[in-house]
């Protein structure tokens, strides 16, 4: 099931998709400029989250503070769900789901592959129940912005994009990612042994938001990952589905943190079957 097949936008919500998309783009690029211009020669870890290998930097916090400040001024009735700060309640029925730096480990090491991700959703800020209205992902090292609006298609730097159409599963380049918990990483390594022999190759870039956008523009053919948070996937999911991707979970479920499988319609189901047989949504 794609994100676009989820329940409709609530009646009475203040919806102008084009305006919301433009704001998402401006938020992502403005925070991206802060992150790019403020990056020191050596980045220090300010804190850790789920494990000692899951870092937070001062720039993560500064970027999210900037996003929250702009939204408080321009969309004061909307809720905010962010990675680093407390949730903000709203009254409009809309929630901004923001990731101030997706790919923090890449940012920490100076490896290209980190982005600011901003989306706005209607309904609960839960991938199982939301309707994603607009979103933007700004790759800071590349100075590239992907964006989408519900029913408006997806673009990279203003140019329309679409998913690839490979001839077979064996010709598919597949993106994925791994969790921070050691036990989960070990389980994901086992799953990889089931997937890798049946596809062209695997890519692990370290930013789910960018992975989904690369899928949208045809630079990878399929993508799967377990353990994504709402802010990891919100904007990228809309970019991918508006570019023609199908997005699903396993065993008939919608795409959530339990599992995201995305790509062109022909090979999402075959990949999902491989993942189901490997019990990729467990552990």
PDB file of C-alpha atoms in Angstrom:
ATOM      1  CA  UNK A   1       0.000   0.000   0.000  1.00  0.00           C
ATOM      2  CA  UNK A   2       1.373   3.428  -0.850  1.00  0.00           C
ATOM      3  CA  UNK A   3       1.213   6.439   1.433  1.00  0.00           C
ATOM      4  CA  UNK A   4      -1.236   8.021  -0.997  1.00  0.00           C
ATOM      5  CA  UNK A   5      -3.794   5.287  -0.306  1.00  0.00           C
ATOM      6  CA  UNK A   6      -4.033   6.135   3.376  1.00  0.00           C
ATOM      7  CA  UNK A   7      -7.093   7.926   4.810  1.00  0.00           C
ATOM      8  CA  UNK A   8      -8.025  11.293   3.283  1.00  0.00           C
ATOM      9  CA  UNK A   9      -7.110  14.667   4.708  1.00  0.00           C
ATOM     10  CA  UNK A  10      -9.382  15.567   7.656  1.00  0.00           C
ATOM     11  CA  UNK A  11     -12.290  17.856   6.836  1.00  0.00           C
ATOM     12  CA  UNK A  12     -11.762  21.451   7.877  1.00  0.00           C
ATOM     13  CA  UNK A  13      -7.958  21.330   7.817  1.00  0.00           C
ATOM     14  CA  UNK A  14      -6.207  24.372   6.358  1.00  0.00           C
ATOM     15  CA  UNK A  15      -4.740  22.738   3.254  1.00  0.00           C
ATOM     16  CA  UNK A  16      -2.882  24.403   0.401  1.00  0.00           C
ATOM     17  CA  UNK A  17      -0.528  21.704  -0.854  1.00  0.00           C
ATOM     18  CA  UNK A  18       1.561  24.023  -3.017  1.00  0.00           C
ATOM     19  CA  UNK A  19       2.122  26.471  -0.157  1.00  0.00           C
ATOM     20  CA  UNK A  20       2.961  23.703   2.285  1.00  0.00           C
ATOM     21  CA  UNK A  21       5.419  22.228  -0.201  1.00  0.00           C
ATOM     22  CA  UNK A  22       7.086  25.599  -0.744  1.00  0.00           C
ATOM     23  CA  UNK A  23       7.426  26.077   3.005  1.00  0.00           C
ATOM     24  CA  UNK A  24       8.888  22.580   3.433  1.00  0.00           C
ATOM     25  CA  UNK A  25      11.476  23.389   0.758  1.00  0.00           C
ATOM     26  CA  UNK A  26      12.342  26.710   2.392  1.00  0.00           C
ATOM     27  CA  UNK A  27      12.642  25.135   5.827  1.00  0.00           C
ATOM     28  CA  UNK A  28      14.891  22.332   4.585  1.00  0.00           C
ATOM     29  CA  UNK A  29      17.196  24.607   2.598  1.00  0.00           C
ATOM     30  CA  UNK A  30      17.386  27.268   5.330  1.00  0.00           C
ATOM     31  CA  UNK A  31      18.330  24.695   7.956  1.00  0.00           C
ATOM     32  CA  UNK A  32      20.681  23.113   5.426  1.00  0.00           C
ATOM     33  CA  UNK A  33      22.533  26.403   5.022  1.00  0.00           C
ATOM     34  CA  UNK A  34      22.916  26.644   8.796  1.00  0.00           C
ATOM     35  CA  UNK A  35      24.290  23.109   8.988  1.00  0.00           C
ATOM     36  CA  UNK A  36      26.675  23.632   6.063  1.00  0.00           C
ATOM     37  CA  UNK A  37      28.013  27.035   7.106  1.00  0.00           C
ATOM     38  CA  UNK A  38      28.255  26.175  10.795  1.00  0.00           C
ATOM     39  CA  UNK A  39      30.029  22.842  10.513  1.00  0.00           C
ATOM     40  CA  UNK A  40      33.354  23.014  12.384  1.00  0.00           C
ATOM     41  CA  UNK A  41      36.476  21.279  11.166  1.00  0.00           C
ATOM     42  CA  UNK A  42      36.010  18.679  13.896  1.00  0.00           C
ATOM     43  CA  UNK A  43      32.472  17.802  14.974  1.00  0.00           C
ATOM     44  CA  UNK A  44      31.979  16.808  18.608  1.00  0.00           C
ATOM     45  CA  UNK A  45      29.288  14.457  19.923  1.00  0.00           C
ATOM     46  CA  UNK A  46      27.010  16.354  22.295  1.00  0.00           C
ATOM     47  CA  UNK A  47      24.987  13.331  23.472  1.00  0.00           C
ATOM     48  CA  UNK A  48      23.844   9.875  22.439  1.00  0.00           C
ATOM     49  CA  UNK A  49      20.343   8.458  22.012  1.00  0.00           C
ATOM     50  CA  UNK A  50      19.379   4.802  21.581  1.00  0.00           C
ATOM     51  CA  UNK A  51      22.941   3.500  22.035  1.00  0.00           C
ATOM     52  CA  UNK A  52      26.449   4.866  22.451  1.00  0.00           C
ATOM     53  CA  UNK A  53      26.874   4.713  18.662  1.00  0.00           C
ATOM     54  CA  UNK A  54      23.755   6.823  17.982  1.00  0.00           C
ATOM     55  CA  UNK A  55      25.103  10.390  18.300  1.00  0.00           C
ATOM     56  CA  UNK A  56      23.581  13.844  18.616  1.00  0.00           C
ATOM     57  CA  UNK A  57      25.654  16.912  17.763  1.00  0.00           C
ATOM     58  CA  UNK A  58      25.131  20.522  18.741  1.00  0.00           C
ATOM     59  CA  UNK A  59      24.243  21.211  15.106  1.00  0.00           C
ATOM     60  CA  UNK A  60      21.394  18.662  15.244  1.00  0.00           C
ATOM     61  CA  UNK A  61      19.933  20.743  18.044  1.00  0.00           C
ATOM     62  CA  UNK A  62      20.614  24.093  16.401  1.00  0.00           C
ATOM     63  CA  UNK A  63      19.055  22.954  13.126  1.00  0.00           C
ATOM     64  CA  UNK A  64      15.916  21.713  14.839  1.00  0.00           C
ATOM     65  CA  UNK A  65      15.652  24.892  16.926  1.00  0.00           C
ATOM     66  CA  UNK A  66      15.738  26.892  13.694  1.00  0.00           C
ATOM     67  CA  UNK A  67      13.009  24.757  12.116  1.00  0.00           C
ATOM     68  CA  UNK A  68      10.835  24.982  15.212  1.00  0.00           C
ATOM     69  CA  UNK A  69      11.281  28.748  15.422  1.00  0.00           C
ATOM     70  CA  UNK A  70      10.178  29.340  11.830  1.00  0.00           C
ATOM     71  CA  UNK A  71       7.188  27.038  12.214  1.00  0.00           C
ATOM     72  CA  UNK A  72       6.138  28.692  15.481  1.00  0.00           C
ATOM     73  CA  UNK A  73       6.091  32.022  13.672  1.00  0.00           C
ATOM     74  CA  UNK A  74       4.525  30.991  10.369  1.00  0.00           C
ATOM     75  CA  UNK A  75       2.343  27.991  11.326  1.00  0.00           C
ATOM     76  CA  UNK A  76       1.553  28.497  15.032  1.00  0.00           C
ATOM     77  CA  UNK A  77      -1.525  26.234  14.972  1.00  0.00           C
ATOM     78  CA  UNK A  78       0.325  23.217  13.593  1.00  0.00           C
ATOM     79  CA  UNK A  79       1.910  20.497  15.704  1.00  0.00           C
ATOM     80  CA  UNK A  80       5.616  19.588  15.485  1.00  0.00           C
ATOM     81  CA  UNK A  81       7.251  16.184  15.801  1.00  0.00           C
ATOM     82  CA  UNK A  82      11.039  16.381  15.724  1.00  0.00           C
ATOM     83  CA  UNK A  83      13.920  14.064  16.421  1.00  0.00           C
ATOM     84  CA  UNK A  84      15.705  16.141  19.042  1.00  0.00           C
ATOM     85  CA  UNK A  85      13.099  18.223  20.911  1.00  0.00           C
ATOM     86  CA  UNK A  86       9.799  17.830  22.724  1.00  0.00           C
ATOM     87  CA  UNK A  87       6.675  17.366  20.662  1.00  0.00           C
ATOM     88  CA  UNK A  88       4.546  20.473  20.157  1.00  0.00           C
ATOM     89  CA  UNK A  89       0.760  20.085  20.188  1.00  0.00           C
ATOM     90  CA  UNK A  90      -1.383  21.818  17.587  1.00  0.00           C
ATOM     91  CA  UNK A  91      -5.004  22.520  16.763  1.00  0.00           C
ATOM     92  CA  UNK A  92      -4.997  22.516  12.930  1.00  0.00           C
ATOM     93  CA  UNK A  93      -4.891  18.766  12.326  1.00  0.00           C
ATOM     94  CA  UNK A  94      -1.471  19.136  10.675  1.00  0.00           C
ATOM     95  CA  UNK A  95       1.909  18.068  12.057  1.00  0.00           C
ATOM     96  CA  UNK A  96       5.372  19.004  10.807  1.00  0.00           C
ATOM     97  CA  UNK A  97       7.705  16.014  11.028  1.00  0.00           C
ATOM     98  CA  UNK A  98      11.311  17.206  10.976  1.00  0.00           C
ATOM     99  CA  UNK A  99      14.731  15.594  11.012  1.00  0.00           C
ATOM    100  CA  UNK A 100      17.348  18.325  11.513  1.00  0.00           C
ATOM    101  CA  UNK A 101      20.194  16.126  10.255  1.00  0.00           C
ATOM    102  CA  UNK A 102      19.373  12.746   8.766  1.00  0.00           C
ATOM    103  CA  UNK A 103      22.668  10.908   8.573  1.00  0.00           C
ATOM    104  CA  UNK A 104      24.284  12.354  11.691  1.00  0.00           C
ATOM    105  CA  UNK A 105      27.079   9.760  11.683  1.00  0.00           C
ATOM    106  CA  UNK A 106      27.993  10.822   8.135  1.00  0.00           C
ATOM    107  CA  UNK A 107      27.921  14.459   9.272  1.00  0.00           C
ATOM    108  CA  UNK A 108      30.098  13.585  12.250  1.00  0.00           C
ATOM    109  CA  UNK A 109      32.742  11.939  10.069  1.00  0.00           C
ATOM    110  CA  UNK A 110      32.521  14.353   7.145  1.00  0.00           C
ATOM    111  CA  UNK A 111      31.203  11.665   4.789  1.00  0.00           C
ATOM    112  CA  UNK A 112      28.791  12.914   2.117  1.00  0.00           C
ATOM    113  CA  UNK A 113      25.269  11.665   2.743  1.00  0.00           C
ATOM    114  CA  UNK A 114      23.406  13.856   5.259  1.00  0.00           C
ATOM    115  CA  UNK A 115      20.292  15.921   4.815  1.00  0.00           C
ATOM    116  CA  UNK A 116      17.591  18.022   6.417  1.00  0.00           C
ATOM    117  CA  UNK A 117      14.169  16.388   6.056  1.00  0.00           C
ATOM    118  CA  UNK A 118      10.890  18.286   6.528  1.00  0.00           C
ATOM    119  CA  UNK A 119       7.361  17.009   5.935  1.00  0.00           C
ATOM    120  CA  UNK A 120       3.843  17.960   6.924  1.00  0.00           C
ATOM    121  CA  UNK A 121       1.220  15.304   7.567  1.00  0.00           C
ATOM    122  CA  UNK A 122      -2.496  15.240   8.291  1.00  0.00           C
ATOM    123  CA  UNK A 123      -3.877  12.976  10.968  1.00  0.00           C
ATOM    124  CA  UNK A 124      -1.761  11.285  13.646  1.00  0.00           C
ATOM    125  CA  UNK A 125       2.006  11.674  13.143  1.00  0.00           C
ATOM    126  CA  UNK A 126       2.233   7.888  12.772  1.00  0.00           C
ATOM    127  CA  UNK A 127       3.232   6.190   9.505  1.00  0.00           C
ATOM    128  CA  UNK A 128       0.418   3.676   9.965  1.00  0.00           C
ATOM    129  CA  UNK A 129      -2.229   6.402  10.050  1.00  0.00           C
ATOM    130  CA  UNK A 130      -0.958   9.641   8.539  1.00  0.00           C
ATOM    131  CA  UNK A 131      -1.510  11.281   5.154  1.00  0.00           C
ATOM    132  CA  UNK A 132       1.692  12.963   4.000  1.00  0.00           C
ATOM    133  CA  UNK A 133       0.807  16.250   2.302  1.00  0.00           C
ATOM    134  CA  UNK A 134       4.153  17.790   1.369  1.00  0.00           C
ATOM    135  CA  UNK A 135       7.814  17.285   2.041  1.00  0.00           C
ATOM    136  CA  UNK A 136      11.351  18.220   1.119  1.00  0.00           C
ATOM    137  CA  UNK A 137      14.751  16.622   1.633  1.00  0.00           C
ATOM    138  CA  UNK A 138      17.813  18.846   1.242  1.00  0.00           C
ATOM    139  CA  UNK A 139      21.124  17.043   0.778  1.00  0.00           C
ATOM    140  CA  UNK A 140      23.550  19.505   2.316  1.00  0.00           C
ATOM    141  CA  UNK A 141      26.872  18.352   0.787  1.00  0.00           C
ATOM    142  CA  UNK A 142      25.308  18.165  -2.693  1.00  0.00           C
ATOM    143  CA  UNK A 143      23.187  21.318  -2.306  1.00  0.00           C
ATOM    144  CA  UNK A 144      20.358  19.288  -3.836  1.00  0.00           C
ATOM    145  CA  UNK A 145      16.690  19.456  -2.880  1.00  0.00           C
ATOM    146  CA  UNK A 146      14.038  16.857  -3.566  1.00  0.00           C
ATOM    147  CA  UNK A 147      10.434  17.766  -2.887  1.00  0.00           C
ATOM    148  CA  UNK A 148       6.896  16.517  -3.425  1.00  0.00           C
ATOM    149  CA  UNK A 149       3.303  17.508  -2.825  1.00  0.00           C
ATOM    150  CA  UNK A 150       0.431  15.058  -2.571  1.00  0.00           C
ATOM    151  CA  UNK A 151      -0.919  14.641  -6.101  1.00  0.00           C
ATOM    152  CA  UNK A 152       1.708  17.038  -7.523  1.00  0.00           C
ATOM    153  CA  UNK A 153       4.547  14.665  -8.370  1.00  0.00           C
ATOM    154  CA  UNK A 154       8.157  14.813  -7.194  1.00  0.00           C
ATOM    155  CA  UNK A 155      11.140  16.882  -8.296  1.00  0.00           C
ATOM    156  CA  UNK A 156      14.886  17.171  -7.827  1.00  0.00           C
ATOM    157  CA  UNK A 157      15.951  20.821  -7.928  1.00  0.00           C
ATOM    158  CA  UNK A 158      12.711  21.632  -9.709  1.00  0.00           C
ATOM    159  CA  UNK A 159      12.983  18.932 -12.377  1.00  0.00           C
ATOM    160  CA  UNK A 160      10.471  16.044 -12.435  1.00  0.00           C
ATOM    161  CA  UNK A 161      11.797  12.632 -11.393  1.00  0.00           C
ATOM    162  CA  UNK A 162      10.537   9.056 -11.596  1.00  0.00           C
ATOM    163  CA  UNK A 163      11.472   5.589 -10.387  1.00  0.00           C
ATOM    164  CA  UNK A 164      13.487   3.148 -12.489  1.00  0.00           C
ATOM    165  CA  UNK A 165      12.002   0.198 -14.392  1.00  0.00           C
ATOM    166  CA  UNK A 166      14.545  -2.647 -14.205  1.00  0.00           C
ATOM    167  CA  UNK A 167      13.940  -5.812 -16.201  1.00  0.00           C
ATOM    168  CA  UNK A 168      14.299  -8.295 -13.347  1.00  0.00           C
ATOM    169  CA  UNK A 169      14.854  -8.557  -9.614  1.00  0.00           C
ATOM    170  CA  UNK A 170      18.366  -9.769 -10.306  1.00  0.00           C
ATOM    171  CA  UNK A 171      19.136  -6.447 -12.013  1.00  0.00           C
ATOM    172  CA  UNK A 172      17.913  -4.322  -9.084  1.00  0.00           C
ATOM    173  CA  UNK A 173      20.321  -2.207  -7.065  1.00  0.00           C
ATOM    174  CA  UNK A 174      18.920  -2.239  -3.527  1.00  0.00           C
ATOM    175  CA  UNK A 175      19.381   0.328  -0.780  1.00  0.00           C
ATOM    176  CA  UNK A 176      19.105  -0.487   2.909  1.00  0.00           C
ATOM    177  CA  UNK A 177      20.233   0.616   6.365  1.00  0.00           C
ATOM    178  CA  UNK A 178      21.036  -0.859   9.750  1.00  0.00           C
ATOM    179  CA  UNK A 179      20.041  -0.067  13.303  1.00  0.00           C
ATOM    180  CA  UNK A 180      22.325   0.995  16.151  1.00  0.00           C
ATOM    181  CA  UNK A 181      21.519  -1.841  18.554  1.00  0.00           C
ATOM    182  CA  UNK A 182      24.083  -4.636  18.251  1.00  0.00           C
ATOM    183  CA  UNK A 183      21.532  -7.465  18.358  1.00  0.00           C
ATOM    184  CA  UNK A 184      19.413  -5.855  15.657  1.00  0.00           C
ATOM    185  CA  UNK A 185      22.466  -5.257  13.476  1.00  0.00           C
ATOM    186  CA  UNK A 186      23.395  -8.929  13.791  1.00  0.00           C
ATOM    187  CA  UNK A 187      19.877  -9.955  12.729  1.00  0.00           C
ATOM    188  CA  UNK A 188      19.960  -7.509   9.814  1.00  0.00           C
ATOM    189  CA  UNK A 189      23.265  -8.978   8.665  1.00  0.00           C
ATOM    190  CA  UNK A 190      21.607 -12.392   8.453  1.00  0.00           C
ATOM    191  CA  UNK A 191      18.715 -10.926   6.437  1.00  0.00           C
ATOM    192  CA  UNK A 192      21.258  -9.431   4.050  1.00  0.00           C
ATOM    193  CA  UNK A 193      22.527 -12.912   3.216  1.00  0.00           C
ATOM    194  CA  UNK A 194      19.044 -13.767   1.945  1.00  0.00           C
ATOM    195  CA  UNK A 195      18.712 -10.622  -0.167  1.00  0.00           C
ATOM    196  CA  UNK A 196      22.167 -10.110  -1.653  1.00  0.00           C
ATOM    197  CA  UNK A 197      22.356 -13.295  -3.785  1.00  0.00           C
ATOM    198  CA  UNK A 198      19.064 -12.412  -5.501  1.00  0.00           C
ATOM    199  CA  UNK A 199      19.744  -8.796  -6.541  1.00  0.00           C
ATOM    200  CA  UNK A 200      22.403  -6.842  -8.457  1.00  0.00           C
ATOM    201  CA  UNK A 201      24.033  -5.403  -5.335  1.00  0.00           C
ATOM    202  CA  UNK A 202      23.382  -3.572  -2.055  1.00  0.00           C
ATOM    203  CA  UNK A 203      24.063   0.044  -1.130  1.00  0.00           C
ATOM    204  CA  UNK A 204      24.116   1.357   2.452  1.00  0.00           C
ATOM    205  CA  UNK A 205      24.488   5.149   2.468  1.00  0.00           C
ATOM    206  CA  UNK A 206      23.507   6.061   6.028  1.00  0.00           C
ATOM    207  CA  UNK A 207      20.537   8.376   5.396  1.00  0.00           C
ATOM    208  CA  UNK A 208      17.076   6.936   4.894  1.00  0.00           C
ATOM    209  CA  UNK A 209      15.760  10.264   3.610  1.00  0.00           C
ATOM    210  CA  UNK A 210      18.388  10.354   0.853  1.00  0.00           C
ATOM    211  CA  UNK A 211      17.900   6.649   0.104  1.00  0.00           C
ATOM    212  CA  UNK A 212      14.208   7.235  -0.595  1.00  0.00           C
ATOM    213  CA  UNK A 213      15.002  10.212  -2.805  1.00  0.00           C
ATOM    214  CA  UNK A 214      17.598   8.246  -4.758  1.00  0.00           C
ATOM    215  CA  UNK A 215      14.921   5.608  -5.253  1.00  0.00           C
ATOM    216  CA  UNK A 216      12.571   8.327  -6.495  1.00  0.00           C
ATOM    217  CA  UNK A 217      15.038   9.522  -9.125  1.00  0.00           C
ATOM    218  CA  UNK A 218      15.968   6.020 -10.286  1.00  0.00           C
ATOM    219  CA  UNK A 219      19.484   5.923  -8.815  1.00  0.00           C
ATOM    220  CA  UNK A 220      18.575   2.780  -6.863  1.00  0.00           C
ATOM    221  CA  UNK A 221      15.799   0.381  -7.814  1.00  0.00           C
ATOM    222  CA  UNK A 222      14.511  -0.916  -4.470  1.00  0.00           C
ATOM    223  CA  UNK A 223      14.875  -0.010  -0.811  1.00  0.00           C
ATOM    224  CA  UNK A 224      14.111  -1.737   2.471  1.00  0.00           C
ATOM    225  CA  UNK A 225      14.816  -0.965   6.105  1.00  0.00           C
ATOM    226  CA  UNK A 226      13.615  -1.916   9.552  1.00  0.00           C
ATOM    227  CA  UNK A 227      13.574   0.506  12.473  1.00  0.00           C
ATOM    228  CA  UNK A 228      12.905   3.842  10.787  1.00  0.00           C
ATOM    229  CA  UNK A 229      11.435   6.627  12.914  1.00  0.00           C
ATOM    230  CA  UNK A 230       8.653   8.846  11.547  1.00  0.00           C
ATOM    231  CA  UNK A 231      11.084  11.724  10.911  1.00  0.00           C
ATOM    232  CA  UNK A 232      13.450   9.415   9.006  1.00  0.00           C
ATOM    233  CA  UNK A 233      10.853   8.526   6.406  1.00  0.00           C
ATOM    234  CA  UNK A 234       8.110  11.165   6.182  1.00  0.00           C
ATOM    235  CA  UNK A 235       9.454  13.490   3.483  1.00  0.00           C
ATOM    236  CA  UNK A 236      11.339  10.803   1.575  1.00  0.00           C
ATOM    237  CA  UNK A 237       8.292   8.548   1.514  1.00  0.00           C
ATOM    238  CA  UNK A 238       6.211  11.178  -0.235  1.00  0.00           C
ATOM    239  CA  UNK A 239       8.990  11.985  -2.707  1.00  0.00           C
ATOM    240  CA  UNK A 240       9.245   8.276  -3.536  1.00  0.00           C
ATOM    241  CA  UNK A 241       5.528   7.591  -3.906  1.00  0.00           C
ATOM    242  CA  UNK A 242       4.915  10.757  -5.905  1.00  0.00           C
ATOM    243  CA  UNK A 243       7.736   9.598  -8.216  1.00  0.00           C
ATOM    244  CA  UNK A 244       5.854   6.357  -8.815  1.00  0.00           C
ATOM    245  CA  UNK A 245       7.156   4.067  -6.083  1.00  0.00           C
ATOM    246  CA  UNK A 246       5.047   1.555  -4.230  1.00  0.00           C
ATOM    247  CA  UNK A 247       5.658   1.500  -0.489  1.00  0.00           C
ATOM    248  CA  UNK A 248       4.603  -1.289   1.838  1.00  0.00           C
ATOM    249  CA  UNK A 249       5.401  -3.198   4.974  1.00  0.00           C
ATOM    250  CA  UNK A 250       5.496  -6.981   5.302  1.00  0.00           C
ATOM    251  CA  UNK A 251       2.659  -9.480   5.688  1.00  0.00           C
ATOM    252  CA  UNK A 252       0.015  -7.117   4.307  1.00  0.00           C
ATOM    253  CA  UNK A 253       0.876  -4.216   6.598  1.00  0.00           C
ATOM    254  CA  UNK A 254       1.554  -0.603   5.615  1.00  0.00           C
ATOM    255  CA  UNK A 255       5.071   0.793   5.760  1.00  0.00           C
ATOM    256  CA  UNK A 256       6.042   1.645   9.359  1.00  0.00           C
ATOM    257  CA  UNK A 257       9.073   1.356  11.589  1.00  0.00           C
ATOM    258  CA  UNK A 258       8.590  -2.421  11.554  1.00  0.00           C
ATOM    259  CA  UNK A 259       9.566  -2.474   7.883  1.00  0.00           C
ATOM    260  CA  UNK A 260       9.619  -0.258   4.824  1.00  0.00           C
ATOM    261  CA  UNK A 261       9.870  -1.843   1.381  1.00  0.00           C
ATOM    262  CA  UNK A 262       9.755   0.545  -1.579  1.00  0.00           C
ATOM    263  CA  UNK A 263      10.376   0.609  -5.308  1.00  0.00           C
ATOM    264  CA  UNK A 264       8.744   0.134  -8.674  1.00  0.00           C
ATOM    265  CA  UNK A 265       5.576  -1.936  -8.640  1.00  0.00           C
ATOM    266  CA  UNK A 266       7.073  -4.986 -10.368  1.00  0.00           C
ATOM    267  CA  UNK A 267       9.632  -5.929  -7.731  1.00  0.00           C
ATOM    268  CA  UNK A 268       8.407  -4.660  -4.365  1.00  0.00           C
ATOM    269  CA  UNK A 269       6.308  -7.789  -3.791  1.00  0.00           C
ATOM    270  CA  UNK A 270       9.132 -10.218  -4.711  1.00  0.00           C
ATOM    271  CA  UNK A 271      11.528  -8.388  -2.376  1.00  0.00           C
ATOM    272  CA  UNK A 272       8.902  -8.389   0.371  1.00  0.00           C
ATOM    273  CA  UNK A 273       8.549 -12.178   0.022  1.00  0.00           C
ATOM    274  CA  UNK A 274      12.296 -12.629   0.445  1.00  0.00           C
ATOM    275  CA  UNK A 275      12.223 -10.426   3.541  1.00  0.00           C
ATOM    276  CA  UNK A 276       9.215 -12.271   4.972  1.00  0.00           C
ATOM    277  CA  UNK A 277      10.945 -15.617   4.508  1.00  0.00           C
ATOM    278  CA  UNK A 278      13.982 -14.200   6.312  1.00  0.00           C
ATOM    279  CA  UNK A 279      11.781 -12.839   9.146  1.00  0.00           C
ATOM    280  CA  UNK A 280      13.252  -9.416   8.510  1.00  0.00           C
ATOM    281  CA  UNK A 281      10.569  -7.716  10.611  1.00  0.00           C
ATOM    282  CA  UNK A 282      11.622  -9.579  13.757  1.00  0.00           C
ATOM    283  CA  UNK A 283      14.402  -8.790  16.176  1.00  0.00           C
TER     284      UNK A 283
END
